[in-house]
Amino acid sequence: MDSNFEALGAALPRILDGVWITLQLTVGGALLAMLIAVTLGLLARQENILVRGFARAIIEFFRGTSLVVQLFWFFFVLPQLGVELDAMFVGILALGLNYGAYAAEVVRGSINSVPQGQWEATTALSMTSAQRMRRVIFPQAWALMIPSLSNLLIHLLKGTAIVSFITMADLTFRVDQLRIDTDTFFAYTVGLIIYFVLAYILTLVMNMLEVQAKHRLGRGESLREALSLRSPDTGVDAGEGARS
Amino acid sequence: MNDIWNWELAWEALPTLLVGFFTVTLLVTVVSTAIAAILGLVIAIARRSAPKPIAAVIRFVIDFIRMTPIVVQLLFAYYAFTNIDPLTIGIAVFGIHYSTYMAEVYRAGIESVPKGQWEATTALSMSRRRTWVAVIIPQAVRATVPALGNYAISMFKDTPFLLSIGVVEMVQAGLVFGGNHFKYIEAITLAGIIFLLASYPTSLLICRLEKRLAFRN
Amino acid sequence: MAAPNGAVPAIEFRDVQKRFGDTVVLDGLNFTVAKGDRVTLIGPSGSGKTTILRLVMTLEDLTDGYIFIDGEPLTHAEVDGERVELKPKHKTEIRKRIGMVFQQFNLFPNMTVIENIIEAPVHVLGMSKEDAIEKARGLLDQVGLADKEDAHPLELSGGQQQRVAIARALAMDPEILLLDEVTSALDPEIVGEVLGILKDVAESTDITMLIVTHEMQFARDVSNRILMFDGGRIVEEGTPEEFFTNPKEQRTRDFLQAVVADPITGALPWQPAPGASGTPAAPATPTTPSTTSTTTQDGDPL
């Protein structure tokens, strides 16, 4: 038992290196995924059938072909075609494209869920379609899409574990190393707990974003109120009071 | 290695890939989906029927399994149960991991059954067991079929994770083939195409089923 | 009140047809609205009234025919005998002269009250932010919500939201204002405050108004012309005076009887009850709150 913790203490710097790699992949992959999601999500609702078809094809392709296949394609095939990519870059690329395709559907669906009246009001105010999307529709769609994006982010974090297949020393790789000096149960429990804590922190961050986004739409309390310890009823009361 | 794409090599790779596909990829998907579907329901009912502290423990365990990578869970089970063959371990881990997702789907389904249904079973003095089997589950489960299908597809695309515990499924078979021929493009591209060919039509089917169920409600 | 002969009408419908799938909503509709006119469209639901407003606002595409705003074609023009669709840019230019207030308010929940009002003046008309804010404050004062400029729309009551929506539409200085059942989503006791504001707008400006409403008293107070629709056609038209006191068509009489008659005596609010000739009708009706009596200048109930 003690030797387990001793081994853990000795391995801690390496494990933290692994956590750092995992975090870089998660954040980099998520940023790339968001960029792809917004681009494809907007293209997938264009009227032009060529544009829409192109976006749909990309979305279905990256959703349908499996993350591991995409990772291996970038890692094993591209070098043979003369394109050498850094493993970290390959990891971020595969994660970003795969989860970006999933998130594109979330973006598209959320934009479509913004009530019809909001679109009509922008027409009545003669806004251009760019103004309408940027200033009215997207800010409202954003609040709708956060819960699904939050789920996808956790999937993405879990998905980063596959980069150990392409020789990257991420958290999974380091935990596998730790197993040699400790017993199996100990090493993997530590690994799972670290992943769980990371996932939990990401969930909290996304929840905060959601509270903030909803507050901007005049629904629910502000982030500061949500984080304060006293019971947060005031935000709702203000809304109800005005109804009298 | 002068051609980018070698049709002969692709043709040669295909049987290897298909063997991996049918003996492992498809097998794991089908059996693990069945486990997830049943275990998920058991978890959902347990969470609802159990006393609060136990329900809280169940919830924590579910969250823990759901929020940690399958790859690490596979490795854990693989080294912890050295006497069990890796394929069985893979099937069990996939089944258990996805049962946590299915439990959430069932939970939503159970909650969507109107309160009046529960009250009616009480008014009829129905037993707890009979209430679940005859009234609640039939109503709760129907709407969960599309979600189950979507998770099956998701699991299908996660099966390459099995290579971490040495199970040769389709992608690992392709990788080995590519390594032997010093050329990866054919086998890996084909593996991707097979995934796409199998998953895309299935997801279209589920989408239609979903619309039909939504329409009927 | 009516525009002098020969003047260009503010709105002209020429042979307008509108179909939704196989359903013909408007079939060869012709009518004009002179500048400064206040025209109310009434009729049973499904008669195409709201569709007319939505066509003017380009929220729907017309199936056939033409709509002219100030004599200029809105969406389609006749070129060498051919009906051709105009460029979106042209539509946008014409559309800037038209404002609309919706049944469901449609305020932007991601913006505060004042941001809702200055959004289009700043980003569509290119007004400076300072000027837009100054103007918006004036309008908020006019609709009695000067203290709500930093509130979020969803924190306001329905009546307050609709007042902000009116201010938002007026901030664009529209030549034409479309009012689409603006009180239908409101609780009966706050209908008056919204209609009172619109009456003030009607009295203090020369904005052309096209109104769809079920509030007959409001129609009577504000409009100078009333068009009765049924089945996508104009059944009858006239001044409110003629229209409400002496409707010519049986269908108009039936409609008025159904919407506004006193549920107990069967009397129309502005007519003596049948069988009680000579005696005046009950002073108030439960179904149509009188805009003149219930509204105060600021519109706040307390």
PDB file of C-alpha atoms in Angstrom, chain A residues 116-128 131 134-140 215-219 235 238-244, chain C residues 54 57-59 92 95-96 98-100 102 106-111 116 119-120 123-124 148 152 154-158 160 168-169 172 187:
ATOM      1  CA  GLN A 116     -39.733  32.175 -35.922  1.00  0.00           C
ATOM      2  CA  GLY A 117     -40.828  35.517 -34.466  1.00  0.00           C
ATOM      3  CA  GLN A 118     -37.212  36.492 -33.823  1.00  0.00           C
ATOM      4  CA  TRP A 119     -36.330  35.995 -37.482  1.00  0.00           C
ATOM      5  CA  GLU A 120     -39.401  37.948 -38.548  1.00  0.00           C
ATOM      6  CA  ALA A 121     -38.579  40.829 -36.234  1.00  0.00           C
ATOM      7  CA  THR A 122     -35.150  41.174 -37.848  1.00  0.00           C
ATOM      8  CA  THR A 123     -36.817  41.333 -41.260  1.00  0.00           C
ATOM      9  CA  ALA A 124     -39.215  43.976 -40.005  1.00  0.00           C
ATOM     10  CA  LEU A 125     -36.172  45.976 -38.861  1.00  0.00           C
ATOM     11  CA  SER A 126     -34.469  45.515 -42.256  1.00  0.00           C
ATOM     12  CA  MET A 127     -31.385  43.832 -40.802  1.00  0.00           C
ATOM     13  CA  THR A 128     -29.021  42.101 -43.220  1.00  0.00           C
ATOM     14  CA  GLN A 131     -26.480  41.240 -38.762  1.00  0.00           C
ATOM     15  CA  ARG A 134     -24.466  37.747 -35.429  1.00  0.00           C
ATOM     16  CA  ARG A 135     -26.525  40.078 -33.303  1.00  0.00           C
ATOM     17  CA  VAL A 136     -29.862  38.323 -32.768  1.00  0.00           C
ATOM     18  CA  ILE A 137     -30.023  34.648 -33.708  1.00  0.00           C
ATOM     19  CA  PHE A 138     -26.630  33.265 -32.714  1.00  0.00           C
ATOM     20  CA  PRO A 139     -26.567  34.805 -29.208  1.00  0.00           C
ATOM     21  CA  GLN A 140     -29.902  33.090 -28.542  1.00  0.00           C
ATOM     22  CA  HIS A 215     -28.783  35.419 -17.828  1.00  0.00           C
ATOM     23  CA  ARG A 216     -27.968  37.468 -20.909  1.00  0.00           C
ATOM     24  CA  LEU A 217     -31.337  36.425 -22.288  1.00  0.00           C
ATOM     25  CA  GLY A 218     -32.971  37.661 -19.110  1.00  0.00           C
ATOM     26  CA  ARG A 219     -33.584  34.154 -17.790  1.00  0.00           C
ATOM     27  CA  GLY A 235     -33.543  36.936 -10.025  1.00  0.00           C
ATOM     28  CA  ALA A 238     -37.703  40.496 -10.103  1.00  0.00           C
ATOM     29  CA  GLY A 239     -39.196  38.927 -13.208  1.00  0.00           C
ATOM     30  CA  GLU A 240     -42.382  37.896 -11.473  1.00  0.00           C
ATOM     31  CA  GLY A 241     -42.791  41.248  -9.784  1.00  0.00           C
ATOM     32  CA  ALA A 242     -42.847  43.067 -13.076  1.00  0.00           C
ATOM     33  CA  ARG A 243     -45.770  40.937 -14.238  1.00  0.00           C
ATOM     34  CA  SER A 244     -48.269  42.476 -11.848  1.00  0.00           C
TER      35      SER A 244
ATOM     36  CA  ARG C  54     -46.891  39.762 -43.809  1.00  0.00           C
ATOM     37  CA  MET C  57     -43.346  43.203 -44.645  1.00  0.00           C
ATOM     38  CA  THR C  58     -41.934  40.607 -47.110  1.00  0.00           C
ATOM     39  CA  LEU C  59     -42.283  37.887 -44.474  1.00  0.00           C
ATOM     40  CA  THR C  92     -34.311  45.840 -48.189  1.00  0.00           C
ATOM     41  CA  ARG C  95     -38.535  47.667 -46.428  1.00  0.00           C
ATOM     42  CA  LYS C  96     -36.710  50.281 -44.365  1.00  0.00           C
ATOM     43  CA  ILE C  98     -42.020  49.937 -43.169  1.00  0.00           C
ATOM     44  CA  GLY C  99     -42.281  49.025 -39.500  1.00  0.00           C
ATOM     45  CA  MET C 100     -44.226  46.223 -37.894  1.00  0.00           C
ATOM     46  CA  PHE C 102     -46.185  41.706 -33.883  1.00  0.00           C
ATOM     47  CA  ASN C 106     -40.726  39.404 -30.749  1.00  0.00           C
ATOM     48  CA  LEU C 107     -38.329  41.486 -28.699  1.00  0.00           C
ATOM     49  CA  PHE C 108     -34.758  40.197 -28.766  1.00  0.00           C
ATOM     50  CA  PRO C 109     -34.152  38.517 -25.394  1.00  0.00           C
ATOM     51  CA  ASN C 110     -30.380  38.815 -25.756  1.00  0.00           C
ATOM     52  CA  MET C 111     -30.589  42.602 -25.610  1.00  0.00           C
ATOM     53  CA  ASN C 116     -33.573  46.453 -28.703  1.00  0.00           C
ATOM     54  CA  GLU C 119     -30.231  48.054 -32.678  1.00  0.00           C
ATOM     55  CA  ALA C 120     -31.725  48.775 -36.095  1.00  0.00           C
ATOM     56  CA  HIS C 123     -26.822  49.023 -37.485  1.00  0.00           C
ATOM     57  CA  VAL C 124     -29.326  49.373 -40.310  1.00  0.00           C
ATOM     58  CA  LYS C 148     -37.083  50.264 -17.889  1.00  0.00           C
ATOM     59  CA  HIS C 152     -34.366  42.545 -20.064  1.00  0.00           C
ATOM     60  CA  LEU C 154     -38.400  38.790 -20.365  1.00  0.00           C
ATOM     61  CA  GLU C 155     -38.481  40.666 -17.059  1.00  0.00           C
ATOM     62  CA  LEU C 156     -41.307  42.818 -18.390  1.00  0.00           C
ATOM     63  CA  SER C 157     -45.001  42.091 -18.469  1.00  0.00           C
ATOM     64  CA  GLY C 158     -46.651  41.377 -21.814  1.00  0.00           C
ATOM     65  CA  GLN C 160     -44.729  46.426 -21.259  1.00  0.00           C
ATOM     66  CA  ARG C 168     -38.653  49.768 -31.429  1.00  0.00           C
ATOM     67  CA  ALA C 169     -40.764  50.020 -34.570  1.00  0.00           C
ATOM     68  CA  MET C 172     -36.963  53.454 -37.455  1.00  0.00           C
ATOM     69  CA  ASP C 187     -54.439  40.021 -20.713  1.00  0.00           C
TER      70      ASP C 187
END
